[in-house]
Short mmCIF file of C-alpha atoms and ligand atoms in Angstrom, two decimals:
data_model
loop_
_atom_site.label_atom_id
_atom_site.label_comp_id
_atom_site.label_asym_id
_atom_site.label_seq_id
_atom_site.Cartn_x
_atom_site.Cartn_y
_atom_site.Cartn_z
CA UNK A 22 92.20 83.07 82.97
CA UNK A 23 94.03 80.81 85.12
CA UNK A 24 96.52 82.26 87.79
CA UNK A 25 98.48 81.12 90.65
CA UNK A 26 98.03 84.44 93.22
CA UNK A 27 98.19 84.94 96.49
CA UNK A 28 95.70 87.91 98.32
CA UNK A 29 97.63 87.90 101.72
CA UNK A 30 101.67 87.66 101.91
CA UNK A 31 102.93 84.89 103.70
CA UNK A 32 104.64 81.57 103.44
CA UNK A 33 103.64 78.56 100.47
CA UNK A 34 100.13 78.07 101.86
CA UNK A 35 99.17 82.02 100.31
CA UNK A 36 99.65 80.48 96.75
CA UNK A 37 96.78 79.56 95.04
CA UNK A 38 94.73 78.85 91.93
CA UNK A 39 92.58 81.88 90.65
CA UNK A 40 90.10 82.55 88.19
CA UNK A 41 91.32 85.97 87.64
CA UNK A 42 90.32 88.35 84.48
CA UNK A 43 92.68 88.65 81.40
CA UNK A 44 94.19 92.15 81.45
CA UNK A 45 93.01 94.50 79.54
CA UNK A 46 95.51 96.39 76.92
CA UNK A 47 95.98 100.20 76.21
CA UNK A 48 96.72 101.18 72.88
CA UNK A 49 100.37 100.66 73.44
CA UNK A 50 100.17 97.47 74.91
CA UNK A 51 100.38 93.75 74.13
CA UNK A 52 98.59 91.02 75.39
CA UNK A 53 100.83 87.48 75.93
CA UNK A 54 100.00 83.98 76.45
CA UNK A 55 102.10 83.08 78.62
CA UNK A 56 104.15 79.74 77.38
CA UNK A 57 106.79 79.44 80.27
CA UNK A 58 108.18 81.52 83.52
CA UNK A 59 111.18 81.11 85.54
CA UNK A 60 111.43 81.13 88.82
CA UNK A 61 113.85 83.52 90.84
CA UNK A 62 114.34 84.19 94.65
CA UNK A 63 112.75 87.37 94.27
CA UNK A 64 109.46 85.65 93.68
CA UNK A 65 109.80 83.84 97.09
CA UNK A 66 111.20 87.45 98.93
CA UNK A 67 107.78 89.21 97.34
CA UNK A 68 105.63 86.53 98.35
CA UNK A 69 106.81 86.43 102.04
CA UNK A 70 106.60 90.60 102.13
CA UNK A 71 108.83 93.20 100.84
CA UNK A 72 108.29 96.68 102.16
CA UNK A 73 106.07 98.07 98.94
CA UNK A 74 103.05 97.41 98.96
CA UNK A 75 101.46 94.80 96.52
CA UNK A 76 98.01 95.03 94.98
CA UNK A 77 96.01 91.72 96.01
CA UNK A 78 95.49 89.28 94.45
CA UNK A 79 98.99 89.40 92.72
CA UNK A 80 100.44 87.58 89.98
CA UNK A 81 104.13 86.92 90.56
CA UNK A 82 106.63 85.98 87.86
CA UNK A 83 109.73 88.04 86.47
CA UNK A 84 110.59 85.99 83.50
CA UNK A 85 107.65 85.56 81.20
CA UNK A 86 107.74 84.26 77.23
CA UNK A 87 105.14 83.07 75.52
CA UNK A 88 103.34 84.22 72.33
CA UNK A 89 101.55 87.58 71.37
CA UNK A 90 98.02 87.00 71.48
CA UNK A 91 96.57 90.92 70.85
CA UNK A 92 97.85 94.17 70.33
CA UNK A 93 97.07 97.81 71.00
CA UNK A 94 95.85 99.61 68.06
CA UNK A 95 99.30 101.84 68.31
CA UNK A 96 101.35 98.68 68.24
CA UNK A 97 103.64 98.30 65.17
CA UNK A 98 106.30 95.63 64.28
CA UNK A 99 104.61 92.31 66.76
CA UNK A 100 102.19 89.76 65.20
CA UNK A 101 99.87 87.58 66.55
CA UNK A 102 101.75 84.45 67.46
CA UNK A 103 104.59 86.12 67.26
CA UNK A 104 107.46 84.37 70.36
CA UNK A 105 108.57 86.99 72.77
CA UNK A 106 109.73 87.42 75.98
CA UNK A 107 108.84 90.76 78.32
CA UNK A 108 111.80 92.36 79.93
CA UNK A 109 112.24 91.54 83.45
CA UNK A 110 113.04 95.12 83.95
CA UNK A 111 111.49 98.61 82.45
CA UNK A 112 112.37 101.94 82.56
CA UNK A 113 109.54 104.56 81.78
CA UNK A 114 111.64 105.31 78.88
CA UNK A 115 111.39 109.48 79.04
CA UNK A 116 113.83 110.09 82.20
CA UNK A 117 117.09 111.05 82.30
CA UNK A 118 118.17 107.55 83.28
CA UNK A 119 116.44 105.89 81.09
CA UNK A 120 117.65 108.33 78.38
CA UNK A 121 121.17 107.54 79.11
CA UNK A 122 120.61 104.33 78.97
CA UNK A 123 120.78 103.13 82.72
CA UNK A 124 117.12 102.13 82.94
CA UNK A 125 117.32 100.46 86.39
CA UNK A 126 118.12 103.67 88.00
CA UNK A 127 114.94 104.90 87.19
CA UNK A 128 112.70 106.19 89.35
CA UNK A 129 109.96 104.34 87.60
CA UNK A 130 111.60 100.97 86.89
CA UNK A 131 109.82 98.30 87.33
CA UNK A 132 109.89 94.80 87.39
CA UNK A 133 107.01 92.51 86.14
CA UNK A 134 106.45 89.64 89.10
CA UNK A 135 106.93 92.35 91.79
CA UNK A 136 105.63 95.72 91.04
CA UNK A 137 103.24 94.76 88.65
CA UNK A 138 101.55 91.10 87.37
CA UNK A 139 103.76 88.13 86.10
CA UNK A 140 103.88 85.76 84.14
CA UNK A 141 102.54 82.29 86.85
CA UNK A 142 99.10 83.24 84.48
CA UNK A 143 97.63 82.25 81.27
CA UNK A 144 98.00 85.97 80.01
CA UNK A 145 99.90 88.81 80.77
CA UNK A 146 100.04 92.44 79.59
CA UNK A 147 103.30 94.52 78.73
CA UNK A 148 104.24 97.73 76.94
CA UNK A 149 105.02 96.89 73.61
CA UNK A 150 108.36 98.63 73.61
CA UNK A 151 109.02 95.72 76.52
CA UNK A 152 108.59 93.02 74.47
CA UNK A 153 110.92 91.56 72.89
CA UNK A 154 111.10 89.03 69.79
CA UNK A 155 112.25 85.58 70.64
CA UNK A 156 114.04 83.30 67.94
CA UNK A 157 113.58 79.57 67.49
CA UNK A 158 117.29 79.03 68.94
CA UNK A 159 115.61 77.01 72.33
CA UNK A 160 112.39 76.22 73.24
CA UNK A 161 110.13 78.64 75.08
CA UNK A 162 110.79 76.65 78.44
CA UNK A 163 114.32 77.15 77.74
CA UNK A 164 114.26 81.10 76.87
CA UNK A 165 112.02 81.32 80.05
CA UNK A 166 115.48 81.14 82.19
CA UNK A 167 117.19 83.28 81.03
CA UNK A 168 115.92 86.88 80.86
CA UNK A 169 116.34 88.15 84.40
CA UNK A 170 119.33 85.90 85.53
CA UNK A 171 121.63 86.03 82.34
CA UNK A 172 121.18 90.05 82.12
CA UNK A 173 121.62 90.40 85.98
CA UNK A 174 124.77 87.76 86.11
CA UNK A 175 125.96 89.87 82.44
CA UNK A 176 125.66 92.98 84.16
CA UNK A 177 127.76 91.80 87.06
CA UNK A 178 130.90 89.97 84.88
CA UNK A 179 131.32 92.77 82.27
CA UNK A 180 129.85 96.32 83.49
CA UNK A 181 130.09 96.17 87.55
CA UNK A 182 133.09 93.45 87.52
CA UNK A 183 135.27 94.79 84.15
CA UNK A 184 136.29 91.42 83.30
CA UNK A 185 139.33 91.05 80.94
CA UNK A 186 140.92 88.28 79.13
CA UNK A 187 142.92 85.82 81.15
CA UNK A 188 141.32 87.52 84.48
CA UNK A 189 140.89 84.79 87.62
CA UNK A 190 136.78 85.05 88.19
CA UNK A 191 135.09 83.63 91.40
CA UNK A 192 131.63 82.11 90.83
CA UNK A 193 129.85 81.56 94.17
CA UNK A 194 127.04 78.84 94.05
CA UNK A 195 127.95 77.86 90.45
CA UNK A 196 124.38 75.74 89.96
CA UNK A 197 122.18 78.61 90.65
CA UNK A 198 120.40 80.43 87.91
CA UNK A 199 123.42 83.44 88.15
CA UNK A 200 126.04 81.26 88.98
CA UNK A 201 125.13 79.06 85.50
CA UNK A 202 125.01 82.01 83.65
CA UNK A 203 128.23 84.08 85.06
CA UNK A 204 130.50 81.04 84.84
CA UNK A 205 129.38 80.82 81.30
CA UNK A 206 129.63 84.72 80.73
CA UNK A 207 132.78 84.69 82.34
CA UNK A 208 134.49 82.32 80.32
CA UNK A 209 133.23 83.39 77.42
CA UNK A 210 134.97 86.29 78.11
CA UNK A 211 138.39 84.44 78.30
CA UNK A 212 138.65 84.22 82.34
CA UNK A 213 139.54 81.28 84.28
CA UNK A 214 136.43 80.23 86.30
CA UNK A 215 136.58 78.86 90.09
CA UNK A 216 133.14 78.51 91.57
CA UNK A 217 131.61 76.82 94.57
CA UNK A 218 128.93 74.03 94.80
CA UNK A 219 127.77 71.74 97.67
CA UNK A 220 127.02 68.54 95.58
CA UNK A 221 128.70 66.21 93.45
CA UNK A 222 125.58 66.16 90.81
CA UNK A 223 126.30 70.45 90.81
CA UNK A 224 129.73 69.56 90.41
CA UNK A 225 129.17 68.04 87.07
CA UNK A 226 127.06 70.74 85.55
CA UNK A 227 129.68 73.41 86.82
CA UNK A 228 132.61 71.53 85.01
CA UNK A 229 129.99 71.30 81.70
CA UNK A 230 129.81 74.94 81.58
CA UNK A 231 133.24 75.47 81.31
CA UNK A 232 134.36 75.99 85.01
CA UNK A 233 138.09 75.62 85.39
CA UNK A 234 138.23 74.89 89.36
CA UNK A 235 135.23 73.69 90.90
CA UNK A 236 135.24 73.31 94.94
CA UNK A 237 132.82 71.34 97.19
CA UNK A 238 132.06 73.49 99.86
CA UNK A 239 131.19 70.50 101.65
CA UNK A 240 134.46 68.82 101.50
CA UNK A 241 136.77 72.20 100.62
CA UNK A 242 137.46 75.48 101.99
CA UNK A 243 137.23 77.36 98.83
CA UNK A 244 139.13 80.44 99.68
CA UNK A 245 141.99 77.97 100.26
CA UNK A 246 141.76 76.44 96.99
CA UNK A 247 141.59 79.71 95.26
CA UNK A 248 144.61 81.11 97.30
CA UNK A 249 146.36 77.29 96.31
CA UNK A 250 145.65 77.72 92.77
CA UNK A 251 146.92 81.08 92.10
CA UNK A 252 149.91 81.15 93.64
CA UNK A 253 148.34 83.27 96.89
CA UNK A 254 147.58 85.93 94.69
CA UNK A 255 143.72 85.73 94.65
CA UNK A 256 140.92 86.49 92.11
CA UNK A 257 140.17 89.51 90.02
CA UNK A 258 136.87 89.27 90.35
CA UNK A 259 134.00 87.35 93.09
CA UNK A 260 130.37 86.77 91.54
CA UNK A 261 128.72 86.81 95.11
CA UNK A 262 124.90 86.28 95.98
CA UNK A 263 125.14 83.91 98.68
CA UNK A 264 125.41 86.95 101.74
CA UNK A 265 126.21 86.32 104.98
CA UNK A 266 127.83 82.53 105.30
CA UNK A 267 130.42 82.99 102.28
CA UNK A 268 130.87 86.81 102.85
CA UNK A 269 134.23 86.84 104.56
CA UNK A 270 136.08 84.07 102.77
CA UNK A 271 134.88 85.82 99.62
CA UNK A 272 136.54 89.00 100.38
CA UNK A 273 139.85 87.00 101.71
CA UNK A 274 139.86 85.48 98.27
CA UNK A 275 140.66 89.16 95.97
CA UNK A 276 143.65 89.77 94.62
CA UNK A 277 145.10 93.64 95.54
CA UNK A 278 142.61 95.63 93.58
CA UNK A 279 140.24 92.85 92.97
CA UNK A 280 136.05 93.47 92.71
CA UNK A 281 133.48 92.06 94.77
CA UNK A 282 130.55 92.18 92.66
CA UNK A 283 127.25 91.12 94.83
CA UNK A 284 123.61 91.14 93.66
CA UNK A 285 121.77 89.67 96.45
CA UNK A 286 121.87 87.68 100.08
CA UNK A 287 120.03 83.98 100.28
CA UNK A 288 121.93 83.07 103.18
CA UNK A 289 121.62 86.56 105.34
CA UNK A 290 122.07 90.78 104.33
CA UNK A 291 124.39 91.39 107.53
CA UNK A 292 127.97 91.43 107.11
CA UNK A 293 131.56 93.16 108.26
CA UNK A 294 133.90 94.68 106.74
CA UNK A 295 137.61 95.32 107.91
CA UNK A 296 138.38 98.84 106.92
CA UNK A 297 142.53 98.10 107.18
CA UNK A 298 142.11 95.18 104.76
CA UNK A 299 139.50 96.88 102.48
CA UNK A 300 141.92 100.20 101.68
CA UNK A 301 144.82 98.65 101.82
CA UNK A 302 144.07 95.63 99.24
CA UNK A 303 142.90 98.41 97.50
CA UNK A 304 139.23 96.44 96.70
CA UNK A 305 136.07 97.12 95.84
CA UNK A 306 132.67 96.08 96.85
CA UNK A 307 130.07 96.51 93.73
CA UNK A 308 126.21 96.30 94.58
CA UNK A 309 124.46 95.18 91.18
CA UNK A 310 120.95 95.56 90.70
CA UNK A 311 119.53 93.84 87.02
CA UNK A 312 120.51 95.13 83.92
CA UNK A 313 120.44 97.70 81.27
CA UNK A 314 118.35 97.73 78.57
CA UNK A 315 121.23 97.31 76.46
CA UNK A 316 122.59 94.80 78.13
CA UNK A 317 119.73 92.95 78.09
CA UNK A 318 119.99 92.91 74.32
CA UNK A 319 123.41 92.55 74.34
CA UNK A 320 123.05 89.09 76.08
CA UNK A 321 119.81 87.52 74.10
CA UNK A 322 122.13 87.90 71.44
CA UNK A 323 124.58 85.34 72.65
CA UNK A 324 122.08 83.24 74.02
CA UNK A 325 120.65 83.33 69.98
CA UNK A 326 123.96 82.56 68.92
CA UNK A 327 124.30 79.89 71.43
CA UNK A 328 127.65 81.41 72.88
CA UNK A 329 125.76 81.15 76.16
CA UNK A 330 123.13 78.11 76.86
CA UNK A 331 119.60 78.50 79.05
CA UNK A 332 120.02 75.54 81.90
CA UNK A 333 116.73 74.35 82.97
CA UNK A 334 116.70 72.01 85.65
CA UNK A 335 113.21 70.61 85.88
CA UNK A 336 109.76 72.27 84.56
CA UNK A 337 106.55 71.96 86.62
CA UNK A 338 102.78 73.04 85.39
CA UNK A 339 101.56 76.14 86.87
CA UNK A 340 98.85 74.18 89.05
CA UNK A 341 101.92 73.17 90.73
CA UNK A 342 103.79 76.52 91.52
CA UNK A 343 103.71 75.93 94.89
CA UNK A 344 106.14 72.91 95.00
CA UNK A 345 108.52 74.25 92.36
CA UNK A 346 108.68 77.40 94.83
CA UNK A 347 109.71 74.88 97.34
CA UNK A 348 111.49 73.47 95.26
CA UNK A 349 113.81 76.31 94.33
CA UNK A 350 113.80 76.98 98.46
CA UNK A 351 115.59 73.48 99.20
CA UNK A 352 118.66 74.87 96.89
CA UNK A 353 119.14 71.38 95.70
CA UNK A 354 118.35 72.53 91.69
CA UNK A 355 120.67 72.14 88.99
CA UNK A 356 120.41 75.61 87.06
CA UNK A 357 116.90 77.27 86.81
CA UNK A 358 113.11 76.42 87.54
CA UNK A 359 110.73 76.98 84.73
CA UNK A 360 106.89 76.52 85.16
CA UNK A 361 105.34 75.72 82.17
CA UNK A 362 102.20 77.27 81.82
CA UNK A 363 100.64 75.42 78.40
ZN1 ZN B 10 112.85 106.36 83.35
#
């Protein structure tokens, strides 16, 4: 089948086109063609090196959908040609964890792209309890951004950031894959939205998802804004993955008991923190890590009911991986990457 791999980790130049074999299924298993993938940072972080180690060549990839093209003789309920998308995280499904239903605590979890093959190849394999139907609501390209960024930027909004009606919500980088979905998720959950964007063109889609304030960072300190438009009270709630360059103001814009919810660090991991302003403003600082199962669910259900809307920016074939991974590097894209793989 054709792949786009890499057998060394490193920067762009490590990607490239292999001949590799399909994989082969167990009896609980089901074998995808892959239609579409989207892209996420954490394809670019495990191509450059994390600390596990990878098995070479490797197949990156977190958010696969395409169609089912064989199953494992124990396989019940999927048909051949059936849409469906594999879950961009999974539990082993027998721990304690996973039994009480907070899969990405377990000690087993998984993600397909990093600790096992993805979907940048004509086939993939997954458990079948990991795949999941897909209804004709969007287009494969279009359900292939969604699965790892809306449950991640879900996760964030309602579990980790207990959003209520009427709450003040702070979206950082509002035209990245989680910052489309969480001002969307956000709203939907009655909040007024602020976010942050550094073009006019990001502007646009921001305000088209439903977000109430939008600041140029270019042009606007947006922790000014948000103390401006609120009286000087502050936000209940930041949506943060940006790291080090928007850290501080981010914490300067809670409210007194306000949550920082943060799920990862494109501009830097190192940060302070002023104790006397942390206890005192009585805030908290939320890591997030993915999704649960049942949030996972949870959200595909609003995306089917199109409460919530995929946002592709631009698709590119797999033979060109490489420059859609650059692509997503220059942070100029409007919502999500997709590569389209048929
Ligand atoms: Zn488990």
């Amino acid at each position: 089948m054709r792949a786009m791999a890499f057998a060394r980790t490193g920067g762009i130049e490590v990607l490239e086109p292999l001949d590799l074999p399909v994989p082969p299924i167990a009896t609980d298993d089901v074998l995808i063609r892959v239609s579409a993938c989207g892209l996420n940072h954490l394809d670019l972080w495990v191509r450059q090196g994390l600390p596990q180690s990878l098995r070479f060549p490797h197949v990156g990839g977190c958010e696969a959908v395409g169609r089912v093209a064989d199953i494992g003789s124990g396989v019940h309920g999927l048909e051949i040609g059936q849409a469906v998308l594999v879950a961009p995280g999974q539990g082993c499904g027998r721990c304690a964890a996973c039994a009480r239903g907070d899969d990405p605590a377990c000690r087993e979890y998984i993600i397909p792209g990093e600790h096992a093959p993805g979907g940048f190849a004509e086939f993939t394999r997954a458990p079948a309890r990991h795949v999941i139907p897909l209804s004709d609501a969007w287009s494969l390209d279009q359900w292939a951004a969604t699965p790892l960024t809306f449950l991640t930027a879900f996760s964030m909004v309602h579990r980790h950031g207990r959003v209520a009606p009427g709450d003040d919500v702070l979206v950082q980088a509002g035209a990245s894959g989680v910052g489309s979905a969480a001002i969307q998720i956000a709203k939907l959950a009655g909040a007024r939205v602020f976010t942050t964007v550094s073009t006019d063109l990001k502007a646009r889609l921001a305000r088209e998802l439903g977000a109430d304030v939008v600041v140029n960072s270019q042009h606007e300190n947006f922790a000014e804004v948000v103390k401006d438009q609120t009286q000087g009270r502050g936000v209940d709630l930041v949506i943060e993955h940006v790291g080090q360059a928007v850290w501080k103001d981010s914490l300067k814009c809670l409210a007194h008991g306000g949550r920082l919810v943060t799920c990862g660090a494109t501009t830097g991991p190192q940060v302070a923190l002023d104790l006397r302003f942390f206890f005192i403003r009585e805030i908290e600082v939320i890591g997030a890590f993915m999704g649960r199962r049942g949030e996972l669910l949870q959200v595909l259900k609003l995306l089917d009911r199109k409460l919530l809307r995929p946002v592709v920016d631009r698709t590119f074939p797999l033979a060109e991986l490489a420059r859609a991974q650059q692509y997503l590097e220059s942070r100029q894209q409007l919502g999500k990457v997709v590569v389209v793989v048929e």
